[in-house]
C-alpha positions in Angstrom: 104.8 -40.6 31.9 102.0 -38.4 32.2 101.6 -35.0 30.2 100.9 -32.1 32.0 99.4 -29.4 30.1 100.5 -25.7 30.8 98.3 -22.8 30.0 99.7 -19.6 29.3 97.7 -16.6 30.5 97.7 -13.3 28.5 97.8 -9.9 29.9 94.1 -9.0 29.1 91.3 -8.0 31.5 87.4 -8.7 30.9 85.5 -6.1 30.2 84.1 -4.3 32.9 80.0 -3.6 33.7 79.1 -0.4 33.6 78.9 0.2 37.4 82.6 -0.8 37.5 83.5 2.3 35.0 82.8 5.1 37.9 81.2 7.4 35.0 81.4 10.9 35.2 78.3 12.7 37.1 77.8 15.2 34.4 77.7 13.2 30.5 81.0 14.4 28.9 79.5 16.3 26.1 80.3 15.7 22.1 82.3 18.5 21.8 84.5 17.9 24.7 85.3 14.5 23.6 88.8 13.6 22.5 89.4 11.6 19.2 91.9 8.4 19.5 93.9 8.2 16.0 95.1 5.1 14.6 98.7 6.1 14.6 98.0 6.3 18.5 96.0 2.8 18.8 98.5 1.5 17.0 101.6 2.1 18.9 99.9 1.4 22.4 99.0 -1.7 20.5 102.9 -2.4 20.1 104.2 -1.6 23.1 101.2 -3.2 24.8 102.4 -6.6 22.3 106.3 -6.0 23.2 105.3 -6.6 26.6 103.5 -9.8 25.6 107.1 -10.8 24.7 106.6 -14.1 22.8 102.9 -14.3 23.5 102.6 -11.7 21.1 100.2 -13.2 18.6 98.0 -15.3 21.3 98.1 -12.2 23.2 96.1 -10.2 20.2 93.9 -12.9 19.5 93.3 -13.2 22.8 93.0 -8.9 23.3 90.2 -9.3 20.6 88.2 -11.8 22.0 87.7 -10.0 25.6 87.5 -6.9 24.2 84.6 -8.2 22.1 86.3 -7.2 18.7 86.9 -8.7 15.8 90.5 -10.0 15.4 90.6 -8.8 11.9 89.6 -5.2 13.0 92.2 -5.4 15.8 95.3 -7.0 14.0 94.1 -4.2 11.0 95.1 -1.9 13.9 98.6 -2.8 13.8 99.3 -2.2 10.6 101.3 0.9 9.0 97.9 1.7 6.9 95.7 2.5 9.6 95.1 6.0 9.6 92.3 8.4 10.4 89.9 8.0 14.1 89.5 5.2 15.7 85.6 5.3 16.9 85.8 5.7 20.7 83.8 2.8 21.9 86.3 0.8 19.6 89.1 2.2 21.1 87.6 2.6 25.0 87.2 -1.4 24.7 90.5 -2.0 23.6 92.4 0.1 26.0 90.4 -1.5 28.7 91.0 -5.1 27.8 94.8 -4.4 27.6 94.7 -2.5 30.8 95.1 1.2 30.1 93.5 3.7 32.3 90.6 5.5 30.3 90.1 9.5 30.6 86.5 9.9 31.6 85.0 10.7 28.2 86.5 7.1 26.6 84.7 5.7 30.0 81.3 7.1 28.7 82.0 5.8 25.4 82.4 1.8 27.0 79.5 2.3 29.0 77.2 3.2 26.3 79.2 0.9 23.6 78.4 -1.7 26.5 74.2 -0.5 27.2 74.1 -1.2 23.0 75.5 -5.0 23.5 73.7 -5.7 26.0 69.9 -4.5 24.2 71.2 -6.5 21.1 71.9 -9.8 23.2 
């Protein structure tokens, strides 16, 4: 009888190049940026997981690797202890990866958290 192997696919995206992010024309300046708290990374994080359904724990591996994360930073996330900011290149990469639109000043964040990985590879 031969074995027939399913995958299962997670709901995460790839993260994007920076031509893909449609930046702002003007820079979003320092002040004018928004912070993302914890408390607020964390509960997209759940519903994003209650989705998932059962997939829920592949599904955060999985969010960590294409978000380019650490899984221990990301399932740290999720936990009741998280508090204060979440840095906004952190947080632009994970909101992409689970497929949450990004305001334009989390967009700018990616795209130069993106230009640093790629002059370190």
């Amino acid at each position: 009888m031969p074995t027939t192997i399913r995958t299962v696919e997670t709901p995460v995206r790839p993260l994007p190049a920076a031509s893909q992010l449609q930046l702002p024309s003007k820079p979003v300046s320092d002040r004018m940026r928004t912070t993302v708290t914890a408390a607020a990374m964390r509960e997209t994080i759940a519903e994003w997981l209650e989705e998932a359904g059962p997939l829920g724990p592949k599904a955060l591996r999985d969010l960590a690797t294409a978000a380019h994360v650490p899984y221990d930073v990301v399932r740290g996330m999720t936990r009741r202890e998280a508090t204060g900011t979440v840095p906004a290149g952190l947080a632009a990469r994970l909101l992409w990866a689970m497929g949450e639109p990004l305001r334009p000043d989390l967009r700018q964040a990616l795209a130069e958290d993106l230009a640093v990985e790629a002059s370190a590879a």
